[in-house]
Amino acid sequence: MSTITLTLPDQSTLTVPRGTTALEVAESLGPRLAQAAVVAELNGQLRDLNLPLTEDGQLRLLTGETPEGHEVLLHSTAHLMAQAVKELFPEAKVTIGPAIENRFYYDFDIDGTFSEEDLRQIETRMKELAKRNYPVHRKELSRAEALELFRSMNESYKVEILEDIPDGETISAYEQGDFIDLCRGPHVPATGKIKYFKLLDSSGAYWRGDERNKMLQRIYGTVFATKDGLKGYLRQLEEAKKRDHRKLGKELELFTFDEEVGPGLPLWLPNGAVMVEELEALAKETERKAGYVRVRTPHLTKGQLYERSGHLEHYRDSMYPAMDVDGIEYYVKPMNCPHHHKIYASSPRSYRDLPLRLAEYGTCYRYEKSGQLFGLMRVRSMQMNDAHIYCTHEQFKEEFLAVCRMYLYYFDIFGIEKYEMRLSLHDPADLGGKYINEPELWLQTEQAVREALQEGDLNYVEIPGEAAFYGPKIDVQVWSAIGREFTLATNQVDFAIPARFDLTYTDEQGREQTPLCIHRAPLGTHERFIGFLIEHFGGDFPLWLAPVQVAILPISEKSHAYAKTLEQRLFAENIRVQLDLRPDKIGAKIRQAELKRIPVMLVVGEREAEQQTVSLRRRFEGDLGTQSVEDVTALLTDEIKHRRRPHRKIR
RNA sequence: GCCUACGUAGCUCAGUCGGUAGAGCACUUCCUUGGUAAGGAAGAGGUCACCGGUUCAAGUCCGGUCGUAGGCUCCA
């Protein structure tokens, strides 16, 4: 009998008979590994544990706790769910059921919808099927066999998928008990590997994501290799719910929506407006130091401008319809760029004027489809931390790098530890079509952006074929303290618009040149950014950003007079104070201030009044004892001035 | 925009079979004058999202509109 030699991750080698399965290898290495393994990787290729090994190679046995293993586990659980659904709803047709991050889903074509009761039943059935520990078999089929099989089962969606699989590709199906599903695999060797799962929710989803297609019913679920993994994930979902910006926005009275004002049009309440103003102050200060100048532009503009900019051509669906003014069509502005271009064009520019950096917290209105509105994250009116940098080709890289550094500066202030810049590049095959036909300029600019990202030591990935039609685009993804992902902002390099607007400058030789334009918005929009901050900080904002910074809590009426003089002293230091004169006991006042997430509490009674001191209490730190008013104000003003983050870990 | 679910006091939520609306918190007043996460009592607060229909009778059943949410698609 011939043998094969396998090299394990620790570089030890193992010689086994040809045809041994990876599962058998795992068993020989130890029952715990065999128990935990869900999939094998041979020479970098994932494959089923129960397939015979026929060649030498590097073998890894992956448990459900590895990223690859977890994905397989998720995918296999989707199959298990489909099996349960087919048993309970035989008329349901299966479609697709992939793994996504930490979750899986499966789409079914079924009359009606799945109720919560249905989900409970499906979950119970899944538990039974898992317990029966059906072996999961891979079957390779010819196209004809596969078509016949799925036609006979009346699985028309699978037939449609089969028809799209290119010739020459291996067609495989996976079978467990009575259930068989077209699938590339790999899968766990038996349903008993699936232990810690939960169905999460159901919703509609179009077949192939196309709204012209039939609406299918999607069920989402999750699975983990360990009980703790599942519990941890469910806890994280709970935590995310508690930090939901819509919930906290209400509780902390930051913003509201009103039916009569309109959907997607937030009203900033006084507390929220404080945050808006603090963010603007930060942006203004940062941009002034970085050589930006501020401009202001109107909310309304003639359609003509948007014809020139190309917005009416490319962007009309996202714009509010025109209004007729004296027979001329006017639009509310969806973007600030055309106005900034007009400001650039308002006077002749010399190379000496460049780079020209025009900044504005511009108000924009975009007609978002009703179904995509979402709290503050997707709205119809927004204020953007916008700026356009007009520069020469030579200046481009340095300007772009400076923008990147500004991002890092902000990330540090807000304690954003995880971020990713996604550099979207053009596809040379699409030049002249999807992309403006400037091959040299594309390559040159993309290279300059790449170099800037590298020099700035920024974390970035490249995505081919996703650029805007007029230049490369950099999307900035950030992750909040609880790991939720947000698209914070988009930077774009623009070589088309300056030409559309006839923007020029005179170079050293007196020749007319076209500048490059960088669109940038590091703080995104107030709406989305504050939405992000609410969830990131869980409502516990750094002192400089907190709507109410200090609560003054008199012990009893006897110290009201002193509390009032204290309030005046803090006002004089520009500290945002709230004085609690309600006839409650001190414990109740503290509780109220804690619930409102006021970072600093000053408890004052007769002792403090006599000594001109305060008793300092901070959130997450508790009672910090008696201190002089001078010391406390100095401490607070310093913390505010330097925009320090909260002392505690955010998580 | 599409599918589904939901909409009751400022907030969180009860409200059974269709019989004219309830709690807790917050609010107001009074008592209490207190020492680091809820002192006590009383009061006020509602066009049950809106419009229409069925019915002797609608928060409840039916239809429509508006709004919100979870998805699909798109995006700051």
XYZ file of C-alpha atoms (C1' of nucleotides) in Angstrom:
727
model
C 0.000 0.000 0.000
C 1.428 3.379 -0.926
C 1.817 6.104 1.618
C 1.802 9.878 1.661
C 3.739 12.279 3.843
C 1.974 15.124 5.574
C 3.700 18.099 7.151
C 1.909 19.572 10.122
C 2.057 23.248 11.165
C 4.753 22.477 13.774
C 6.856 21.123 10.860
C 6.657 17.566 12.158
C 5.875 15.011 9.463
C 3.523 12.112 9.419
C 3.461 9.209 7.026
C 0.051 7.626 6.512
C -1.502 5.256 3.979
C -2.739 6.996 0.855
C -6.472 7.536 1.211
C -6.433 8.286 4.913
C -8.889 11.076 5.705
C -7.917 14.253 7.498
C -10.370 13.286 10.203
C -8.473 10.051 10.773
C -5.246 12.030 10.986
C -6.898 14.256 13.561
C -8.003 11.205 15.556
C -4.486 9.827 15.537
C -3.211 13.141 16.876
C -5.723 13.281 19.687
C -9.412 12.910 20.375
C -9.777 16.555 21.382
C -8.444 17.781 18.076
C -10.665 15.345 16.188
C -13.588 16.608 18.220
C -12.819 20.293 17.590
C -11.706 20.138 13.945
C -14.299 21.240 11.389
C -12.274 21.426 8.193
C -8.827 20.646 6.824
C -6.462 22.742 4.791
C -4.133 20.872 2.465
C -1.511 22.945 0.662
C -3.522 26.098 1.302
C -6.789 24.617 0.004
C -9.717 24.099 2.324
C -11.278 20.669 2.001
C -13.667 18.389 3.822
C -12.278 16.428 6.749
C -13.815 13.180 5.537
C -12.268 13.232 2.059
C -9.360 10.828 1.515
C -5.936 12.456 1.269
C -4.086 11.345 -1.856
C -1.014 13.548 -2.057
C 1.845 14.779 0.108
C 1.547 18.221 1.548
C 1.164 20.727 4.306
C -1.845 19.795 6.415
C -3.639 22.048 8.866
C -6.602 20.883 10.891
C -8.810 23.846 11.583
C -11.199 24.167 14.489
C -14.327 26.269 14.494
C -12.387 28.903 16.384
C -10.138 29.756 13.444
C -11.520 32.308 10.969
C -11.646 29.716 8.176
C -13.174 27.081 10.430
C -15.765 29.509 11.726
C -16.796 30.328 8.197
C -17.250 26.640 7.398
C -19.252 26.182 10.575
C -21.477 29.125 9.632
C -21.982 27.780 6.143
C -22.784 24.274 7.379
C -25.283 25.695 9.850
C -26.989 27.485 6.968
C -27.377 24.066 5.343
C -28.701 22.589 8.564
C -31.264 25.374 8.690
C -32.261 24.731 5.074
C -32.707 21.071 5.920
C -34.969 21.964 8.850
C -36.955 24.425 6.741
C -37.466 21.857 3.981
C -38.761 19.368 6.532
C -41.155 21.821 8.122
C -42.126 23.658 4.916
C -41.758 21.117 2.086
C -43.111 23.603 -0.451
C -40.292 26.087 0.266
C -37.662 26.375 -2.442
C -34.063 26.830 -1.408
C -31.886 29.481 -3.027
C -28.575 30.526 -1.518
C -27.199 30.432 2.007
C -23.736 31.838 2.563
C -21.706 32.734 5.626
C -21.225 36.429 6.335
C -19.291 38.058 9.150
C -20.208 36.173 12.339
C -23.511 35.185 10.814
C -25.087 33.176 8.050
C -28.332 33.458 6.178
C -30.392 31.375 3.817
C -32.977 32.726 1.390
C -36.125 30.719 0.743
C -38.898 31.160 -1.763
C -42.013 30.581 0.267
C -45.571 31.881 0.367
C -46.010 34.294 3.229
C -43.305 34.976 5.767
C -41.581 33.281 8.665
C -43.041 34.227 12.032
C -41.068 34.234 15.259
C -42.871 31.030 16.132
C -41.672 29.533 12.830
C -38.111 30.501 13.713
C -38.414 28.810 17.101
C -39.705 25.656 15.429
C -36.953 25.706 12.835
C -34.370 26.147 15.554
C -35.791 23.226 17.529
C -35.770 21.050 14.430
C -32.186 22.066 13.734
C -31.206 20.925 17.216
C -32.785 17.528 16.545
C -31.066 17.197 13.174
C -27.731 18.165 14.706
C -28.197 15.629 17.456
C -28.818 12.846 14.932
C -25.304 13.565 13.718
C -25.928 12.908 10.031
C -22.710 12.443 8.093
C -22.268 15.193 5.491
C -21.196 13.742 2.139
C -19.722 15.540 -0.788
C -20.895 14.337 -4.200
C -19.366 15.446 -7.433
C -21.810 15.464 -10.289
C -21.793 16.061 -13.988
C -23.777 19.049 -15.170
C -26.454 16.767 -16.618
C -26.775 14.758 -13.412
C -26.981 17.887 -11.328
C -29.583 19.478 -13.583
C -31.670 16.348 -13.511
C -31.402 16.040 -9.749
C -32.467 19.596 -8.974
C -35.128 19.616 -11.689
C -36.610 16.471 -10.194
C -36.672 18.172 -6.820
C -38.366 21.197 -8.384
C -35.579 23.416 -7.050
C -35.775 25.951 -9.856
C -33.369 28.414 -8.228
C -30.676 25.764 -7.996
C -31.252 24.962 -11.658
C -30.808 28.643 -12.450
C -27.554 28.728 -10.481
C -26.350 25.571 -12.227
C -26.978 27.133 -15.600
C -24.656 29.983 -14.619
C -21.774 27.751 -13.549
C -19.153 27.921 -16.304
C -18.191 24.761 -18.160
C -15.270 22.887 -16.729
C -15.929 23.903 -13.141
C -16.506 21.022 -10.746
C -20.113 20.777 -9.688
C -20.670 19.417 -6.219
C -23.547 18.827 -3.882
C -23.631 18.051 -0.193
C -25.940 15.505 1.302
C -26.987 15.061 4.926
C -29.857 12.703 5.691
C -32.623 13.354 3.160
C -31.356 16.800 2.344
C -29.110 17.562 -0.587
C -27.943 21.014 -1.637
C -25.903 22.313 -4.514
C -22.787 23.682 -2.895
C -19.111 24.244 -3.459
C -18.279 23.369 0.163
C -16.342 22.593 2.181
C -18.518 21.501 5.079
C -18.208 19.956 8.493
C -18.062 16.135 8.360
C -21.278 15.598 10.321
C -24.162 17.679 11.633
C -23.162 16.866 15.217
C -20.307 19.371 14.888
C -22.909 22.109 14.974
C -23.720 22.832 18.593
C -23.945 26.444 19.616
C -26.229 28.281 17.243
C -29.177 30.633 17.295
C -31.527 32.025 14.669
C -31.567 35.796 14.877
C -34.225 37.251 12.609
C -35.929 37.055 9.275
C -36.646 39.588 6.564
C -37.285 39.957 2.882
C -34.494 39.926 0.322
C -34.618 40.002 -3.457
C -33.417 37.041 -5.474
C -29.901 38.009 -6.510
C -30.308 41.351 -4.757
C -32.232 42.819 -7.674
C -35.412 44.694 -6.826
C -36.969 43.582 -10.113
C -36.766 39.989 -8.933
C -38.989 38.063 -6.587
C -38.804 38.840 -2.891
C -37.506 35.871 -0.956
C -37.627 35.243 2.765
C -34.253 35.389 4.456
C -33.427 33.948 7.856
C -30.296 35.081 9.653
C -28.559 33.035 12.304
C -25.248 32.605 13.993
C -23.134 29.746 15.256
C -19.966 29.454 17.281
C -17.542 26.685 18.106
C -18.005 27.203 21.819
C -20.805 28.132 24.140
C -18.811 31.119 25.327
C -18.266 32.261 21.766
C -22.001 32.270 21.130
C -22.771 33.915 24.448
C -20.132 36.551 23.831
C -21.529 37.371 20.414
C -25.110 37.583 21.699
C -23.891 39.799 24.528
C -22.177 42.021 21.991
C -25.452 42.334 20.072
C -27.212 43.286 23.314
C -24.502 45.827 24.093
C -24.870 47.276 20.611
C -28.607 47.647 21.227
C -27.953 49.518 24.461
C -25.598 51.863 22.653
C -27.874 52.367 19.668
C -27.598 56.053 18.803
C -31.345 56.324 18.315
C -32.019 55.081 21.845
C -29.273 57.148 23.454
C -30.166 60.153 21.319
C -33.599 60.112 22.915
C -32.400 59.417 26.439
C -29.730 62.093 26.356
C -31.965 64.516 24.447
C -29.535 65.013 21.608
C -31.844 65.022 18.584
C -35.358 64.180 17.520
C -37.433 63.605 14.407
C -40.890 65.001 13.877
C -43.445 63.641 11.452
C -44.504 67.108 10.418
C -40.945 68.147 9.662
C -40.314 65.088 7.561
C -38.450 61.804 7.497
C -34.674 61.956 7.524
C -34.680 65.563 8.679
C -33.269 65.598 12.213
C -33.872 68.372 14.705
C -30.866 68.975 16.932
C -31.935 69.511 20.519
C -29.860 71.825 22.730
C -27.653 68.964 23.943
C -26.989 67.745 20.425
C -26.365 71.270 19.187
C -23.588 71.588 21.760
C -21.864 68.617 20.192
C -22.352 70.009 16.700
C -20.736 73.246 17.781
C -17.839 71.565 19.541
C -17.119 69.501 16.447
C -17.237 72.575 14.265
C -14.879 74.339 16.638
C -12.491 71.395 16.409
C -12.665 71.360 12.622
C -12.219 75.093 12.320
C -9.250 75.100 14.639
C -7.615 72.124 12.924
C -8.246 73.411 9.424
C -7.033 76.918 10.237
C -3.751 75.497 11.483
C -3.511 73.402 8.313
C -3.833 76.416 6.049
C -7.470 76.158 5.047
C -9.663 79.199 4.503
C -13.364 79.164 5.185
C -16.133 79.961 2.755
C -19.925 79.887 2.908
C -22.334 79.023 0.151
C -26.112 79.135 -0.338
C -28.460 76.196 0.025
C -30.193 76.847 -3.310
C -28.751 76.881 -6.778
C -29.859 77.060 -10.393
C -30.050 73.798 -12.280
C -27.532 75.146 -14.748
C -24.719 74.704 -12.226
C -25.594 71.040 -11.751
C -25.715 70.512 -15.472
C -22.184 71.769 -15.689
C -21.033 69.702 -12.698
C -22.644 66.588 -14.093
C -24.802 66.072 -11.000
C -28.053 66.259 -12.915
C -26.745 63.651 -15.282
C -25.265 61.248 -12.726
C -26.901 62.094 -9.454
C -30.419 63.302 -10.225
C -32.152 60.439 -8.403
C -30.503 61.481 -5.157
C -31.482 65.132 -5.500
C -34.658 66.782 -4.301
C -36.816 67.747 -7.262
C -36.415 71.230 -8.641
C -38.506 74.182 -7.569
C -39.585 76.801 -10.018
C -38.392 80.309 -9.228
C -39.291 82.993 -11.793
C -39.485 80.294 -14.435
C -36.027 78.940 -13.650
C -35.349 75.592 -12.018
C -33.556 75.770 -8.689
C -32.303 72.852 -6.627
C -31.344 72.469 -2.986
C -27.709 71.528 -3.046
C -26.696 67.902 -2.633
C -22.959 68.683 -2.558
C -20.758 71.668 -1.969
C -18.166 71.080 -4.661
C -19.704 73.121 -7.500
C -19.954 76.154 -5.261
C -16.382 75.826 -4.126
C -15.306 75.480 -7.747
C -17.165 78.719 -8.465
C -15.302 80.383 -5.640
C -12.041 79.166 -7.124
C -13.130 80.517 -10.487
C -14.144 83.876 -9.055
C -10.713 85.288 -9.550
C -7.682 84.454 -11.694
C -5.321 82.084 -9.892
C -1.558 81.959 -9.980
C 0.624 79.031 -8.987
C 1.478 81.271 -6.039
C -2.128 80.923 -4.772
C -1.915 77.138 -4.691
C -2.655 75.038 -2.855
C -5.952 76.763 -2.197
C -7.905 74.986 0.497
C -11.560 75.980 0.755
C -13.437 74.667 3.764
C -17.057 74.820 4.828
C -19.371 72.897 7.134
C -21.738 72.828 4.199
C -25.420 72.012 4.477
C -26.593 69.513 1.885
C -29.899 67.848 1.102
C -30.105 64.496 -0.567
C -33.223 62.632 -1.516
C -32.569 59.218 -0.021
C -35.137 56.551 -0.751
C -37.449 56.202 2.242
C -36.403 52.611 2.925
C -32.799 53.562 3.417
C -33.238 56.199 6.070
C -31.703 55.112 9.353
C -31.593 57.258 12.469
C -28.839 59.827 12.126
C -26.760 57.515 9.961
C -28.764 57.978 6.782
C -30.611 61.261 6.602
C -31.868 63.702 4.020
C -30.365 66.871 5.450
C -26.786 66.922 6.584
C -23.863 69.145 7.321
C -20.552 68.039 5.938
C -17.017 68.657 7.158
C -16.238 69.548 3.575
C -13.210 71.069 1.915
C -11.730 71.140 -1.545
C -8.023 71.462 -2.074
C -6.910 72.851 -5.416
C -3.274 72.132 -6.110
C -0.690 71.471 -8.774
C 0.310 67.956 -9.727
C 3.615 68.502 -7.932
C 1.844 69.506 -4.726
C -0.638 66.685 -4.856
C 1.170 64.045 -2.851
C 2.069 66.336 -0.010
C -1.439 67.716 0.151
C -2.900 64.258 0.173
C -0.533 63.156 2.900
C -1.507 66.185 4.970
C -5.144 65.143 4.650
C -4.242 61.650 5.837
C -2.385 63.066 8.820
C -5.445 65.079 9.707
C -7.432 61.850 9.804
C -4.922 60.309 12.190
C -5.030 63.408 14.370
C -8.808 63.061 14.643
C -8.628 59.308 15.238
C -6.347 59.996 18.187
C -8.694 62.592 19.655
C -11.658 60.252 19.449
C -9.802 57.115 20.431
C -10.535 55.389 17.136
C -8.123 52.496 17.231
C -9.233 50.493 14.241
C -9.630 52.044 10.819
C -9.021 51.140 7.213
C -8.531 53.334 4.165
C -9.977 51.707 1.070
C -8.277 52.993 -2.017
C -10.535 52.401 -4.999
C -8.635 52.235 -8.274
C -9.724 52.454 -11.903
C -9.883 49.496 -14.242
C -7.735 50.186 -17.317
C -10.160 48.125 -19.408
C -12.879 50.653 -18.646
C -10.988 53.785 -19.670
C -13.158 55.982 -21.802
C -16.222 54.097 -20.612
C -16.797 53.954 -16.882
C -13.660 56.019 -16.349
C -12.484 59.264 -17.860
C -9.863 58.514 -20.487
C -6.666 59.862 -18.944
C -4.525 56.727 -18.532
C -1.350 58.590 -17.535
C -3.148 60.764 -15.027
C -4.863 57.775 -13.461
C -1.644 55.860 -12.940
C 0.244 58.904 -11.770
C -2.411 59.945 -9.271
C -3.042 56.464 -7.983
C 0.668 56.036 -7.434
C 0.853 59.375 -5.621
C -2.051 58.385 -3.367
C -0.463 55.016 -2.692
C 2.855 56.629 -1.797
C 1.136 59.129 0.455
C -0.709 56.334 2.262
C 2.549 54.435 2.699
C 4.552 57.452 3.818
C 1.854 58.368 6.279
C 2.002 54.796 7.585
C -1.718 54.422 7.109
C -3.564 51.165 7.159
C -5.023 50.755 3.671
C -6.232 48.216 1.154
C -6.597 48.587 -2.600
C -9.831 47.776 -4.371
C -9.561 47.609 -8.160
C -12.356 48.871 -10.371
C -14.277 50.813 -7.731
C -13.064 54.351 -8.394
C -15.377 57.274 -9.147
C -15.520 58.067 -12.859
C -13.407 61.167 -12.395
C -10.652 59.877 -10.141
C -9.508 57.487 -7.400
C -11.544 57.404 -4.227
C -10.539 56.658 -0.657
C -13.268 55.411 1.661
C -12.497 55.569 5.342
C -13.939 52.775 7.454
C -13.766 53.023 11.207
C -14.771 50.638 13.949
C -16.448 51.883 17.107
C -15.422 50.815 20.579
C -17.830 47.878 20.398
C -16.605 46.802 17.007
C -19.379 48.140 14.791
C -18.138 49.223 11.396
C -18.949 52.650 9.967
C -18.129 54.416 6.737
C -16.881 57.689 8.126
C -15.949 59.647 5.068
C -14.881 59.548 1.465
C -11.952 61.360 -0.104
C -11.808 61.756 -3.817
C -9.269 62.938 -6.267
C -10.885 64.727 -9.118
C -9.369 65.376 -12.495
C -12.541 65.905 -14.448
C -14.344 68.628 -12.599
C -11.639 71.305 -12.833
C -11.850 70.945 -16.596
C -15.658 71.042 -16.599
C -15.518 74.262 -14.638
C -12.628 75.722 -16.634
C -10.564 76.010 -13.480
C -7.062 77.131 -14.296
C -3.985 78.715 -12.843
C -1.001 80.406 -14.387
C 2.278 78.605 -13.855
C 5.811 80.052 -13.523
C 6.155 80.243 -17.275
C 2.918 82.121 -17.678
C 1.148 79.083 -19.128
C -2.406 78.160 -18.231
C -2.671 74.904 -16.304
C -5.490 72.781 -14.856
C -5.264 72.126 -11.116
C -6.083 68.874 -9.387
C -8.827 68.885 -6.802
C -8.995 66.809 -3.624
C -12.397 66.406 -1.979
C -12.064 65.531 1.670
C -14.338 65.277 4.714
C -12.489 63.693 7.662
C -15.339 64.218 10.100
C -17.922 63.128 7.544
C -21.241 64.744 8.326
C -22.401 65.934 11.724
C -25.277 63.501 11.511
C -23.294 60.377 10.822
C -20.299 61.379 12.894
C -22.316 62.172 15.994
C -24.281 58.971 15.425
C -20.958 57.169 15.392
C -19.676 58.994 18.491
C -22.814 58.147 20.453
C -22.309 54.433 19.795
C -18.533 54.609 20.113
C -18.649 56.247 23.541
C -21.947 54.676 24.571
C -23.134 58.191 25.451
C -20.172 58.761 27.787
C -18.528 61.550 25.882
C -15.166 63.085 26.662
C -15.523 66.164 28.818
C -14.958 68.647 25.982
C -17.788 67.098 23.984
C -20.264 66.361 26.772
C -23.419 68.465 26.421
C -23.506 68.989 30.179
C -20.030 68.832 31.638
C -20.706 69.403 35.312
C -23.698 68.808 37.566
C -23.741 70.830 40.763
C -25.622 68.899 43.410
C -26.428 70.719 46.635
C -27.045 68.435 49.598
C -29.977 70.513 50.809
C -31.546 73.915 50.427
C -29.067 75.254 52.939
C -26.344 75.050 50.329
C -28.366 76.448 47.384
C -26.838 79.888 47.700
C -23.320 78.524 47.593
C -24.243 76.236 44.703
C -25.429 79.249 42.744
C -22.194 81.165 43.256
C -20.345 78.032 42.182
C -22.463 77.855 39.047
C -21.473 81.437 38.226
C -17.794 80.676 38.724
C -17.940 77.732 36.339
C -19.948 79.718 33.787
C -17.171 82.291 33.901
C -14.721 79.529 32.982
C -16.907 78.534 30.016
C -17.867 75.250 31.591
C -21.310 73.853 30.806
C -23.027 73.438 34.166
C -26.369 72.167 35.325
C -27.534 73.074 38.800
C -29.894 70.598 40.439
C -32.114 72.492 42.871
C -34.817 69.834 43.120
C -35.803 68.858 46.664
C -34.425 65.333 46.229
C -31.910 63.680 48.481
C -28.315 63.624 47.319
C -28.469 59.946 46.323
C -31.323 60.618 43.925
C -29.574 63.626 42.416
C -26.433 61.595 41.852
C -28.448 58.857 40.251
C -30.091 61.319 37.875
C -26.733 62.813 36.894
C -25.265 59.353 36.367
C -28.177 58.278 34.173
C -27.747 61.413 32.087
C -24.058 60.485 31.808
C -22.850 63.807 33.136
C -19.098 63.267 33.518
C -18.446 65.461 36.564
C -20.570 65.920 39.688
C -19.826 68.513 42.330
C -21.551 67.701 45.586
C -21.833 70.719 47.864
C -23.140 70.871 51.395
C -22.613 73.138 54.342
C -19.047 71.948 54.874
C -18.059 72.846 51.321
C -19.831 76.197 51.506
C -17.898 77.067 54.636
C -14.509 76.070 53.202
C -15.166 77.207 49.620
C -14.560 73.687 48.339
C -16.442 71.017 46.408
C -16.771 67.283 46.787
C -15.733 65.879 43.403
C -17.371 62.813 41.928
C -16.708 61.516 38.424
C -18.406 58.861 36.384
C -16.558 55.554 36.530
C -14.358 56.895 39.323
C -16.845 57.662 42.073
C -16.201 59.918 45.034
C -12.830 61.680 44.697
C -13.033 63.647 47.924
C -13.014 67.325 48.763
C -11.003 69.750 46.658
C -10.696 73.474 46.302
C -12.785 75.159 43.649
C -9.609 76.498 42.022
C -8.065 73.054 41.694
C -11.200 71.544 40.225
C -11.762 74.291 37.662
C -8.101 74.141 36.665
C -8.370 70.379 36.249
C -11.520 70.621 34.162
C -10.448 73.511 31.954
C -7.198 71.739 31.219
C -8.990 68.530 30.306
C -11.387 70.426 28.078
C -8.680 72.505 26.430
C -6.656 69.437 25.474
C -9.747 67.491 24.492
C -8.634 64.583 26.613
C -10.451 61.303 26.343
C -12.200 59.731 29.352
C -9.812 58.137 31.829
C -11.376 54.740 31.662
C -11.108 52.302 28.791
C -14.003 52.849 26.458
C -14.993 49.217 26.342
C -38.639 52.435 -3.843
C -39.776 47.023 -2.555
C -41.087 42.939 1.385
C -42.340 42.305 6.477
C -43.422 44.029 11.349
C -44.719 47.902 14.437
C -47.195 52.958 15.980
C -51.346 53.702 23.231
C -49.193 59.863 28.320
C -42.664 63.445 27.600
C -40.056 58.168 28.122
C -40.539 52.595 28.708
C -44.589 49.598 28.118
C -49.696 46.820 29.773
C -54.563 46.791 27.622
C -57.979 39.317 27.385
C -63.452 37.731 23.337
C -64.931 44.633 20.107
C -68.181 47.244 25.539
C -65.701 54.715 25.887
C -57.853 53.865 28.663
C -53.770 51.740 32.734
C -48.666 51.156 35.264
C -43.625 52.706 36.299
C -40.325 56.736 35.452
C -40.276 61.961 34.338
C -43.438 66.527 35.491
C -46.302 69.966 39.299
C -47.547 70.843 44.521
C -46.952 69.630 49.620
C -44.230 67.131 53.667
C -39.182 65.865 54.599
C -33.342 69.367 54.871
C -30.533 65.033 53.727
C -23.417 63.368 52.585
C -22.146 59.961 47.032
C -26.922 55.522 42.063
C -34.272 55.994 43.735
C -37.458 59.531 51.079
C -43.025 60.061 51.341
C -47.934 61.881 49.760
C -51.157 64.128 46.364
C -52.091 66.074 41.462
C -51.950 66.927 36.433
C -51.100 64.623 31.882
C -54.537 60.764 26.082
C -58.179 63.105 19.111
C -54.990 55.276 21.341
C -50.254 58.308 14.379
C -53.926 60.180 10.622
C -58.275 59.363 7.236
C -62.193 56.264 5.945
C -65.162 51.582 6.476
C -67.771 47.433 9.229
C -70.665 47.460 13.883
C -75.689 49.225 18.566
C -70.471 49.885 20.070
C -63.528 50.164 17.436
C -57.178 51.336 20.928
C -58.963 46.336 19.402
C -61.701 44.108 12.979
C -61.010 45.865 7.491
C -58.913 49.470 3.767
C -55.869 53.656 2.748
C -52.203 57.462 4.204
C -48.113 59.025 7.202
C -44.079 57.565 10.332
C -40.496 54.022 12.469
C -37.735 49.451 12.391
C -35.385 44.843 10.167
C -33.775 43.490 5.431
C -32.844 44.109 -0.230
C -30.404 47.955 -3.239
C -27.602 52.492 -2.730
C -24.525 55.810 0.107
C -21.462 60.685 3.946
